[in-house]
């Protein structure tokens, strides 16, 4: 509300605040409120920044993660794919945001039971994190946990 008063309704920082509040609502399982804010933040980002901007991809990923957490996989998938394609185009193949997007899509594939596809996406992200963040970064360690879980599930199947 303060950012809206100071910056006006149409400002990228307002969209970022909407995303942050939506993330809080999501963590509190206030899904309908979170979805509304995530959608509004995405629409505002697209209107202000255009269809091809890293912040738009972040908004897409946020909404997709909400859908994934609710088991709404068919709604999450195109958002994850579009965000990944946009980030690769804008930031290059070896950017940590691209790796994060690969992890998001890999987690979706894992939850859908598509273990081979999940493993391929996660393994694609690993060298990016290792090169840009290093082996001890929390993102790299979290990714390694995902890879271990997928490999365990594959071995059990």
Coordinates of N, CA, C and O in Angstrom, one line a residue:
X1 N 0.8 -1.2 0.0 CA 0.0 0.0 0.0 C 0.9 1.3 0.0 O 0.6 2.2 -0.7
X2 N 1.9 1.2 0.8 CA 2.8 2.4 0.8 C 3.5 2.6 -0.5 O 3.5 3.8 -1.0
X3 N 3.9 1.6 -1.2 CA 4.6 1.8 -2.5 C 3.5 2.3 -3.5 O 3.9 3.1 -4.3
X4 N 2.3 1.8 -3.4 CA 1.3 2.3 -4.3 C 1.0 3.8 -4.1 O 0.9 4.5 -5.1
X5 N 1.0 4.2 -2.8 CA 0.8 5.6 -2.5 C 2.0 6.5 -3.0 O 1.8 7.6 -3.6
X6 N 3.2 6.0 -2.8 CA 4.4 6.8 -3.2 C 4.7 6.7 -4.7 O 5.1 7.7 -5.2
X7 N 4.5 5.6 -5.3 CA 4.9 5.4 -6.6 C 3.8 5.4 -7.7 O 4.0 5.5 -8.9
X8 N 2.6 5.3 -7.2 CA 1.4 5.1 -8.1 C 1.1 3.7 -8.3 O 1.9 2.8 -8.0
X9 N 0.0 3.4 -8.9 CA -0.5 2.1 -9.2 C 0.4 1.4 -10.2 O 0.5 0.1 -10.2
X10 N 0.9 2.1 -11.1 CA 1.6 1.5 -12.3 C 3.1 1.7 -12.2 O 3.7 2.6 -12.8
X11 N 3.7 0.9 -11.3 CA 5.2 0.9 -11.1 C 5.7 -0.5 -10.9 O 5.0 -1.3 -10.2
X12 N 6.8 -0.9 -11.5 CA 7.4 -2.2 -11.3 C 7.6 -2.6 -9.8 O 7.4 -3.8 -9.5
X13 N 7.9 -1.6 -9.0 CA 8.1 -2.0 -7.5 C 6.8 -2.4 -6.9 O 6.7 -3.2 -5.9
X14 N 5.7 -1.8 -7.4 CA 4.4 -2.2 -6.9 C 4.1 -3.7 -7.3 O 3.6 -4.4 -6.4
X15 N 4.4 -4.0 -8.5 CA 4.3 -5.4 -8.9 C 5.1 -6.4 -8.0 O 4.7 -7.5 -7.6
X16 N 6.4 -5.9 -7.7 CA 7.2 -6.7 -6.9 C 6.6 -6.9 -5.5 O 6.7 -8.0 -4.9
X17 N 6.0 -5.8 -4.9 CA 5.4 -5.9 -3.6 C 4.2 -6.9 -3.7 O 3.9 -7.6 -2.7
X18 N 3.5 -6.8 -4.8 CA 2.3 -7.7 -4.9 C 2.8 -9.2 -4.9 O 2.2 -10.0 -4.3
X19 N 3.9 -9.4 -5.6 CA 4.5 -10.8 -5.7 C 4.9 -11.2 -4.3 O 4.6 -12.4 -3.9
X20 N 5.5 -10.3 -3.5 CA 5.9 -10.7 -2.2 C 4.8 -11.0 -1.3 O 4.8 -12.0 -0.5
X21 N 3.7 -10.2 -1.3 CA 2.6 -10.4 -0.5 C 1.9 -11.7 -0.9 O 1.4 -12.5 -0.1
X22 N 1.8 -11.9 -2.2 CA 1.2 -13.2 -2.7 C 2.0 -14.4 -2.2 O 1.4 -15.4 -1.8
X23 N 3.3 -14.3 -2.2 CA 4.1 -15.4 -1.6 C 3.9 -15.6 -0.2 O 3.8 -16.8 0.3
X24 N 3.6 -14.6 0.6 CA 3.3 -14.7 2.0 C 1.9 -15.5 2.1 O 1.8 -16.4 2.9
X25 N 1.0 -15.0 1.3 CA -0.4 -15.6 1.4 C -0.3 -17.1 1.0 O -0.9 -18.0 1.6
X26 N 0.5 -17.4 0.0 CA 0.7 -18.8 -0.4 C 1.3 -19.6 0.7 O 0.8 -20.8 0.9
X27 N 2.3 -19.1 1.4 CA 2.9 -19.9 2.5 C 1.9 -20.1 3.7 O 2.1 -21.0 4.4
X28 N 0.9 -19.2 3.7 CA -0.1 -19.3 4.7 C -1.3 -20.1 4.2 O -2.3 -20.2 4.9
X29 N -1.2 -20.7 3.0 CA -2.2 -21.5 2.4 C -3.5 -20.7 2.1 O -4.6 -21.2 2.1
X30 N -3.3 -19.4 1.9 CA -4.4 -18.5 1.5 C -4.4 -18.4 0.0 O -4.0 -17.4 -0.6
X31 N -4.6 -19.5 -0.7 CA -4.4 -19.7 -2.1 C -5.2 -18.8 -3.0 O -4.6 -18.3 -4.0
X32 N -6.4 -18.6 -2.7 CA -7.2 -17.7 -3.6 C -6.7 -16.3 -3.5 O -6.6 -15.6 -4.6
X33 N -6.3 -15.8 -2.4 CA -5.8 -14.4 -2.3 C -4.4 -14.4 -3.0 O -4.1 -13.4 -3.6
X34 N -3.6 -15.4 -2.8 CA -2.3 -15.4 -3.4 C -2.5 -15.4 -4.9 O -1.8 -14.7 -5.6
X35 N -3.4 -16.3 -5.4 CA -3.5 -16.4 -6.9 C -3.9 -15.0 -7.5 O -3.4 -14.6 -8.5
X36 N -4.9 -14.3 -6.8 CA -5.3 -13.0 -7.3 C -4.2 -12.1 -7.4 O -4.0 -11.4 -8.4
X37 N -3.4 -12.0 -6.4 CA -2.2 -11.1 -6.4 C -1.1 -11.5 -7.4 O -0.6 -10.6 -8.0
X38 N -0.9 -12.8 -7.5 CA 0.1 -13.2 -8.5 C -0.3 -12.9 -9.9 O 0.5 -12.4 -10.7
X39 N -1.6 -13.1 -10.1 CA -2.1 -12.8 -11.5 C -2.1 -11.3 -11.7 O -1.7 -10.8 -12.8
X40 N -2.4 -10.5 -10.7 CA -2.4 -9.0 -10.9 C -0.9 -8.5 -11.1 O -0.6 -7.7 -11.9
X41 N 0.0 -9.1 -10.3 CA 1.4 -8.8 -10.5 C 1.9 -9.1 -11.8 O 2.7 -8.3 -12.5
X42 N 1.6 -10.3 -12.4 CA 2.0 -10.7 -13.7 C 1.4 -9.7 -14.7 O 2.2 -9.2 -15.6
X43 N 0.1 -9.4 -14.6 CA -0.5 -8.5 -15.6 C 0.2 -7.1 -15.6 O 0.5 -6.5 -16.6
X44 N 0.4 -6.6 -14.4 CA 1.1 -5.3 -14.2 C 2.5 -5.3 -14.8 O 2.9 -4.4 -15.5
X45 N 3.2 -6.4 -14.5 CA 4.6 -6.5 -15.0 C 4.6 -6.5 -16.5 O 5.4 -5.9 -17.2
X46 N 3.7 -7.3 -17.1 CA 3.6 -7.4 -18.6 C 3.2 -6.0 -19.2 O 3.8 -5.6 -20.2
X47 N 2.3 -5.3 -18.5 CA 1.9 -4.0 -19.1 C 3.0 -3.0 -19.0 O 3.3 -2.2 -19.9
X48 N 3.7 -3.0 -17.9 CA 4.8 -2.0 -17.7 C 6.1 -2.3 -18.3 O 6.8 -1.4 -18.8
X49 N 6.5 -3.6 -18.4 CA 7.8 -4.0 -18.8 C 7.8 -4.7 -20.2 O 8.8 -5.0 -20.8
X50 N 6.6 -5.1 -20.7 CA 6.5 -5.8 -22.0 C 6.5 -7.3 -21.7 O 6.6 -7.7 -20.6
X51 N 6.3 -8.0 -22.8 CA 6.2 -9.5 -22.7 C 7.5 -10.2 -22.5 O 7.5 -11.4 -22.2
X52 N 8.6 -9.5 -22.7 CA 9.9 -10.1 -22.6 C 10.8 -9.4 -21.6 O 11.6 -8.5 -22.0
X53 N 10.7 -9.7 -20.3 CA 11.5 -9.1 -19.3 C 11.7 -10.1 -18.2 O 10.8 -10.9 -17.8
X54 N 12.9 -10.1 -17.5 CA 13.1 -11.1 -16.4 C 12.1 -11.0 -15.3 O 11.7 -12.1 -14.7
X55 N 11.6 -9.8 -15.0 CA 10.6 -9.7 -13.9 C 9.3 -10.4 -14.3 O 8.5 -10.9 -13.5
X56 N 9.0 -10.3 -15.6 CA 7.7 -11.0 -16.1 C 7.9 -12.5 -15.9 O 7.0 -13.2 -15.5
X57 N 9.1 -13.0 -16.3 CA 9.4 -14.5 -16.1 C 9.3 -14.8 -14.6 O 8.8 -15.9 -14.3
X58 N 9.8 -14.0 -13.7 CA 9.7 -14.2 -12.3 C 8.2 -14.3 -11.9 O 7.8 -15.2 -11.1
X59 N 7.4 -13.4 -12.3 CA 6.0 -13.4 -12.0 C 5.3 -14.7 -12.6 O 4.5 -15.3 -11.9
X60 N 5.7 -15.1 -13.7 CA 5.2 -16.4 -14.3 C 5.6 -17.6 -13.4 O 4.7 -18.4 -13.1
X61 N 6.8 -17.6 -13.0 CA 7.3 -18.7 -12.2 C 6.6 -18.7 -10.8 O 6.2 -19.8 -10.3
X62 N 6.3 -17.5 -10.3 CA 5.6 -17.5 -9.0 C 4.2 -18.0 -9.1 O 3.8 -18.8 -8.2
X63 N 3.5 -17.6 -10.1 CA 2.1 -18.1 -10.3 C 2.1 -19.6 -10.6 O 1.3 -20.4 -10.0
X64 N 3.1 -20.1 -11.4 CA 3.2 -21.5 -11.7 C 3.5 -22.3 -10.4 O 3.0 -23.4 -10.2
X65 N 4.4 -21.8 -9.6 CA 4.7 -22.5 -8.3 C 3.5 -22.6 -7.4 O 3.3 -23.7 -6.8
X66 N 2.7 -21.6 -7.4 CA 1.4 -21.7 -6.7 C 0.5 -22.8 -7.2 O 0.0 -23.6 -6.5
X67 N 0.4 -22.8 -8.5 CA -0.4 -23.9 -9.2 C 0.2 -25.3 -8.9 O -0.6 -26.2 -8.6
X68 N 1.5 -25.4 -9.0 CA 2.1 -26.7 -8.7 C 1.9 -27.1 -7.3 O 1.5 -28.3 -7.0
X69 N 1.9 -26.2 -6.3 CA 1.7 -26.6 -4.9 C 0.3 -27.0 -4.7 O 0.0 -27.8 -3.7
X70 N -0.6 -26.6 -5.6 CA -2.0 -27.0 -5.5 C -2.4 -28.3 -6.3 O -3.5 -28.7 -6.4
X71 N -1.4 -28.8 -7.0 CA -1.6 -29.9 -7.9 C -2.2 -29.5 -9.2 O -2.7 -30.4 -9.9
X72 N -2.2 -28.3 -9.6 CA -2.8 -27.8 -10.8 C -1.7 -27.8 -11.9 O -1.3 -26.7 -12.4
X73 N -1.3 -29.0 -12.2 CA -0.1 -29.1 -13.1 C -0.3 -28.6 -14.5 O 0.6 -28.0 -15.1
X74 N -1.5 -28.8 -15.0 CA -1.7 -28.4 -16.4 C -1.7 -26.8 -16.5 O -1.4 -26.3 -17.6
X75 N -2.0 -26.1 -15.4 CA -1.9 -24.7 -15.5 C -0.5 -24.2 -15.2 O -0.1 -23.2 -15.7
X76 N 0.2 -25.0 -14.4 CA 1.6 -24.6 -14.0 C 2.6 -24.8 -15.2 O 3.4 -24.0 -15.5
X77 N 2.4 -25.9 -15.9 CA 3.4 -26.2 -17.0 C 3.6 -25.2 -18.0 O 4.8 -24.8 -18.3
X78 N 2.6 -24.6 -18.7 CA 2.9 -23.6 -19.7 C 3.6 -22.4 -19.1 O 4.4 -21.8 -19.8
X79 N 3.2 -22.0 -17.9 CA 3.9 -20.9 -17.3 C 5.4 -21.1 -17.0 O 6.2 -20.3 -17.3
X80 N 5.7 -22.3 -16.5 CA 7.1 -22.7 -16.3 C 7.8 -22.7 -17.6 O 9.0 -22.2 -17.7
X81 N 7.2 -23.4 -18.6 CA 7.9 -23.5 -19.9 C 8.2 -22.1 -20.6 O 9.3 -21.8 -21.1
X82 N 7.2 -21.2 -20.5 CA 7.3 -19.9 -21.1 C 8.3 -19.1 -20.3 O 9.1 -18.4 -20.9
X83 N 8.3 -19.2 -19.0 CA 9.3 -18.4 -18.2 C 10.8 -18.9 -18.5 O 11.7 -18.1 -18.7
X84 N 10.9 -20.2 -18.6 CA 12.2 -20.8 -18.9 C 12.7 -20.3 -20.3 O 13.9 -19.9 -20.5
X85 N 11.9 -20.4 -21.3 CA 12.2 -19.9 -22.7 C 12.6 -18.4 -22.7 O 13.6 -18.0 -23.3
X86 N 11.8 -17.6 -21.9 CA 12.1 -16.2 -21.9 C 13.4 -15.9 -21.2 O 14.2 -15.1 -21.7
X87 N 13.7 -16.6 -20.1 CA 14.9 -16.4 -19.4 C 16.1 -16.8 -20.2 O 17.2 -16.1 -20.2
X88 N 16.0 -17.9 -20.9 CA 17.1 -18.4 -21.8 C 17.4 -17.3 -22.9 O 18.6 -17.0 -23.2
X89 N 16.3 -16.8 -23.4 CA 16.5 -15.8 -24.5 C 17.1 -14.5 -24.0 O 17.9 -13.9 -24.6
X90 N 16.6 -14.1 -22.8 CA 17.0 -12.8 -22.3 C 18.4 -12.8 -21.5 O 19.2 -11.8 -21.6
X91 N 18.7 -13.9 -20.8 CA 19.8 -13.9 -19.9 C 20.9 -14.9 -20.4 O 22.0 -14.9 -19.9
X92 N 20.6 -15.7 -21.4 CA 21.6 -16.7 -21.8 C 21.4 -18.1 -21.1 O 20.7 -18.1 -20.1
X93 N 21.9 -19.1 -21.7 CA 21.7 -20.5 -21.2 C 22.4 -20.7 -19.8 O 22.0 -21.7 -19.1
X94 N 23.4 -19.9 -19.5 CA 24.2 -20.3 -18.3 C 23.9 -19.3 -17.1 O 24.8 -19.1 -16.3
X95 N 22.7 -18.7 -17.0 CA 22.4 -17.8 -15.9 C 21.8 -18.5 -14.8 O 21.0 -19.4 -15.0
X96 N 22.0 -18.2 -13.5 CA 21.4 -18.8 -12.4 C 19.9 -18.8 -12.4 O 19.2 -19.7 -11.9
X97 N 19.3 -17.7 -13.0 CA 17.8 -17.7 -13.0 C 17.3 -18.7 -14.0 O 16.2 -19.3 -13.8
X98 N 18.1 -19.0 -15.0 CA 17.7 -20.1 -16.0 C 17.7 -21.4 -15.2 O 16.8 -22.3 -15.3
X99 N 18.8 -21.6 -14.4 CA 18.9 -22.9 -13.6 C 17.7 -23.0 -12.7 O 17.1 -24.1 -12.5
X100 N 17.3 -21.9 -12.0 CA 16.2 -21.9 -11.1 C 14.9 -22.3 -11.8 O 14.1 -23.1 -11.3
X101 N 14.8 -21.8 -13.0 CA 13.6 -22.1 -13.8 C 13.6 -23.6 -14.3 O 12.6 -24.3 -14.3
X102 N 14.8 -24.1 -14.6 CA 14.9 -25.5 -14.9 C 14.5 -26.4 -13.7 O 13.9 -27.4 -13.8
X103 N 15.0 -26.0 -12.5 CA 14.6 -26.7 -11.3 C 13.1 -26.7 -11.0 O 12.5 -27.7 -10.7
X104 N 12.5 -25.5 -11.3 CA 11.0 -25.4 -11.1 C 10.3 -26.4 -12.0 O 9.4 -27.1 -11.6
X105 N 10.7 -26.4 -13.3 CA 10.1 -27.4 -14.2 C 10.4 -28.8 -13.9 O 9.6 -29.7 -14.0
X106 N 11.7 -29.1 -13.4 CA 12.0 -30.4 -13.0 C 11.2 -30.9 -11.8 O 10.8 -32.0 -11.7
X107 N 11.0 -30.0 -10.9 CA 10.2 -30.4 -9.7 C 8.7 -30.7 -10.1 O 8.1 -31.6 -9.6
X108 N 8.2 -29.9 -11.1 CA 6.9 -30.3 -11.6 C 6.9 -31.6 -12.2 O 6.0 -32.5 -12.0
X109 N 7.9 -31.9 -13.1 CA 8.0 -33.3 -13.7 C 8.1 -34.4 -12.6 O 7.4 -35.4 -12.8
X110 N 8.8 -34.1 -11.6 CA 8.9 -35.1 -10.5 C 7.6 -35.3 -9.9 O 7.2 -36.5 -9.7
X111 N 6.9 -34.3 -9.6 CA 5.6 -34.4 -8.9 C 4.5 -35.1 -9.9 O 3.6 -35.7 -9.4
X112 N 4.7 -35.0 -11.2 CA 3.9 -35.6 -12.1 C 4.3 -37.1 -12.3 O 3.6 -37.8 -13.1
X113 N 5.4 -37.5 -11.7 CA 5.8 -38.9 -11.9 C 6.7 -39.1 -13.1 O 6.9 -40.2 -13.5
X114 N 7.0 -38.0 -13.8 CA 7.9 -38.1 -15.0 C 9.3 -38.0 -14.6 O 10.0 -37.0 -14.8
X115 N 9.8 -39.1 -14.1 CA 11.1 -39.1 -13.4 C 12.3 -38.8 -14.4 O 13.2 -38.1 -14.0
X116 N 12.3 -39.5 -15.5 CA 13.4 -39.3 -16.5 C 13.4 -37.8 -17.0 O 14.5 -37.2 -17.1
X117 N 12.3 -37.2 -17.2 CA 12.2 -35.8 -17.6 C 12.7 -34.9 -16.5 O 13.4 -33.9 -16.7
X118 N 12.3 -35.2 -15.3 CA 12.7 -34.4 -14.1 C 14.2 -34.5 -14.0 O 14.9 -33.5 -13.8
X119 N 14.8 -35.7 -14.1 CA 16.2 -35.9 -13.9 C 17.0 -35.1 -15.0 O 18.0 -34.4 -14.7
X120 N 16.5 -35.1 -16.2 CA 17.2 -34.4 -17.3 C 17.2 -32.9 -17.0 O 18.2 -32.2 -17.2
X121 N 16.1 -32.3 -16.6 CA 16.0 -30.9 -16.3 C 16.9 -30.5 -15.1 O 17.6 -29.5 -15.2
X122 N 16.9 -31.3 -14.1 CA 17.7 -31.0 -12.9 C 19.2 -31.1 -13.2 O 20.0 -30.3 -12.7
X123 N 19.5 -32.1 -14.0 CA 21.0 -32.3 -14.4 C 21.4 -31.2 -15.3 O 22.6 -30.8 -15.3
X124 N 20.5 -30.6 -16.1 CA 20.8 -29.5 -16.9 C 21.1 -28.2 -16.0 O 22.0 -27.4 -16.4
X125 N 20.4 -28.1 -14.9 CA 20.6 -27.0 -14.0 C 21.9 -27.1 -13.2 O 22.5 -26.0 -12.9
X126 N 22.3 -28.3 -12.9 CA 23.4 -28.4 -12.0 C 24.7 -27.7 -12.4 O 25.3 -27.0 -11.6
X127 N 25.2 -27.9 -13.6 CA 26.5 -27.2 -14.0 C 26.3 -25.7 -14.0 O 27.3 -25.0 -13.7
X128 N 25.1 -25.2 -14.2 CA 24.9 -23.7 -14.1 C 25.1 -23.2 -12.7 O 25.9 -22.3 -12.5
X129 N 24.5 -23.9 -11.8 CA 24.6 -23.5 -10.4 C 26.1 -23.7 -9.9 O 26.6 -22.8 -9.2
X130 N 26.7 -24.8 -10.3 CA 28.1 -25.0 -9.8 C 29.0 -23.9 -10.3 O 29.8 -23.4 -9.6
X131 N 28.8 -23.5 -11.6 CA 29.7 -22.5 -12.2 C 29.4 -21.1 -11.7 O 30.3 -20.3 -11.5
X132 N 28.1 -20.8 -11.4 CA 27.8 -19.5 -11.0 C 27.7 -19.2 -9.5 O 27.9 -18.1 -9.1
X133 N 27.2 -20.2 -8.8 CA 27.0 -20.1 -7.4 C 27.9 -20.9 -6.5 O 28.1 -20.6 -5.4
X134 N 28.5 -22.0 -7.1 CA 29.4 -22.8 -6.3 C 28.7 -24.0 -5.6 O 27.4 -24.0 -5.5
X135 N 29.4 -24.9 -5.2 CA 28.8 -26.2 -4.6 C 28.2 -26.0 -3.3 O 27.3 -26.8 -2.9
X136 N 28.6 -24.9 -2.5 CA 28.1 -24.8 -1.2 C 26.9 -23.8 -1.1 O 26.3 -23.6 0.0
X137 N 26.5 -23.2 -2.2 CA 25.3 -22.3 -2.2 C 24.1 -23.1 -1.8 O 23.9 -24.2 -2.3
X138 N 23.1 -22.5 -1.1 CA 21.9 -23.2 -0.8 C 21.1 -23.7 -2.0 O 20.5 -24.7 -2.0
X139 N 21.1 -22.9 -3.1 CA 20.4 -23.4 -4.3 C 21.0 -24.6 -4.9 O 20.3 -25.5 -5.3
X140 N 22.4 -24.7 -4.9 CA 23.1 -25.8 -5.4 C 22.8 -27.0 -4.5 O 22.5 -28.1 -5.0
X141 N 22.8 -26.8 -3.2 CA 22.5 -28.0 -2.3 C 21.1 -28.4 -2.4 O 20.8 -29.6 -2.3
X142 N 20.2 -27.5 -2.5 CA 18.8 -27.9 -2.7 C 18.6 -28.7 -4.0 O 17.9 -29.7 -4.0
X143 N 19.2 -28.2 -5.1 CA 19.2 -28.9 -6.3 C 19.8 -30.4 -6.2 O 19.2 -31.3 -6.7
X144 N 20.9 -30.5 -5.5 CA 21.5 -31.8 -5.3 C 20.5 -32.7 -4.6 O 20.4 -33.9 -4.9
X145 N 19.7 -32.2 -3.6 CA 18.7 -33.0 -2.9 C 17.6 -33.4 -3.9 O 17.2 -34.6 -3.8
X146 N 17.2 -32.6 -4.8 CA 16.2 -33.0 -5.8 C 16.7 -34.1 -6.7 O 16.1 -35.1 -6.9
X147 N 18.0 -33.9 -7.1 CA 18.6 -34.9 -8.0 C 18.7 -36.3 -7.2 O 18.3 -37.3 -7.8
X148 N 19.1 -36.2 -6.0 CA 19.1 -37.5 -5.2 C 17.8 -38.1 -5.0 O 17.6 -39.4 -5.1
X149 N 16.7 -37.3 -4.8 CA 15.4 -37.8 -4.7 C 14.9 -38.5 -6.0 O 14.3 -39.6 -6.0
X150 N 15.2 -37.9 -7.1 CA 14.8 -38.4 -8.4 C 15.6 -39.7 -8.7 O 15.0 -40.7 -9.1
X151 N 16.9 -39.7 -8.4 CA 17.6 -40.9 -8.6 C 17.2 -42.1 -7.7 O 17.1 -43.2 -8.1
X152 N 16.8 -41.8 -6.5 CA 16.3 -42.8 -5.6 C 15.0 -43.3 -6.1 O 14.7 -44.5 -6.1
X153 N 14.1 -42.4 -6.6 CA 12.8 -42.9 -7.1 C 13.0 -43.7 -8.4 O 12.3 -44.7 -8.6
X154 N 14.0 -43.3 -9.2 CA 14.2 -44.1 -10.4 C 14.8 -45.5 -10.1 O 14.4 -46.5 -10.7
X155 N 15.6 -45.6 -9.1 CA 16.2 -46.9 -8.7 C 15.1 -47.8 -8.1 O 15.2 -49.0 -8.3
X156 N 14.1 -47.2 -7.5 CA 13.0 -48.0 -6.9 C 12.0 -48.4 -7.9 O 11.2 -49.4 -7.6
X157 N 12.0 -47.8 -9.0 CA 10.9 -48.1 -10.0 C 11.4 -49.2 -11.0 O 12.5 -49.7 -11.0

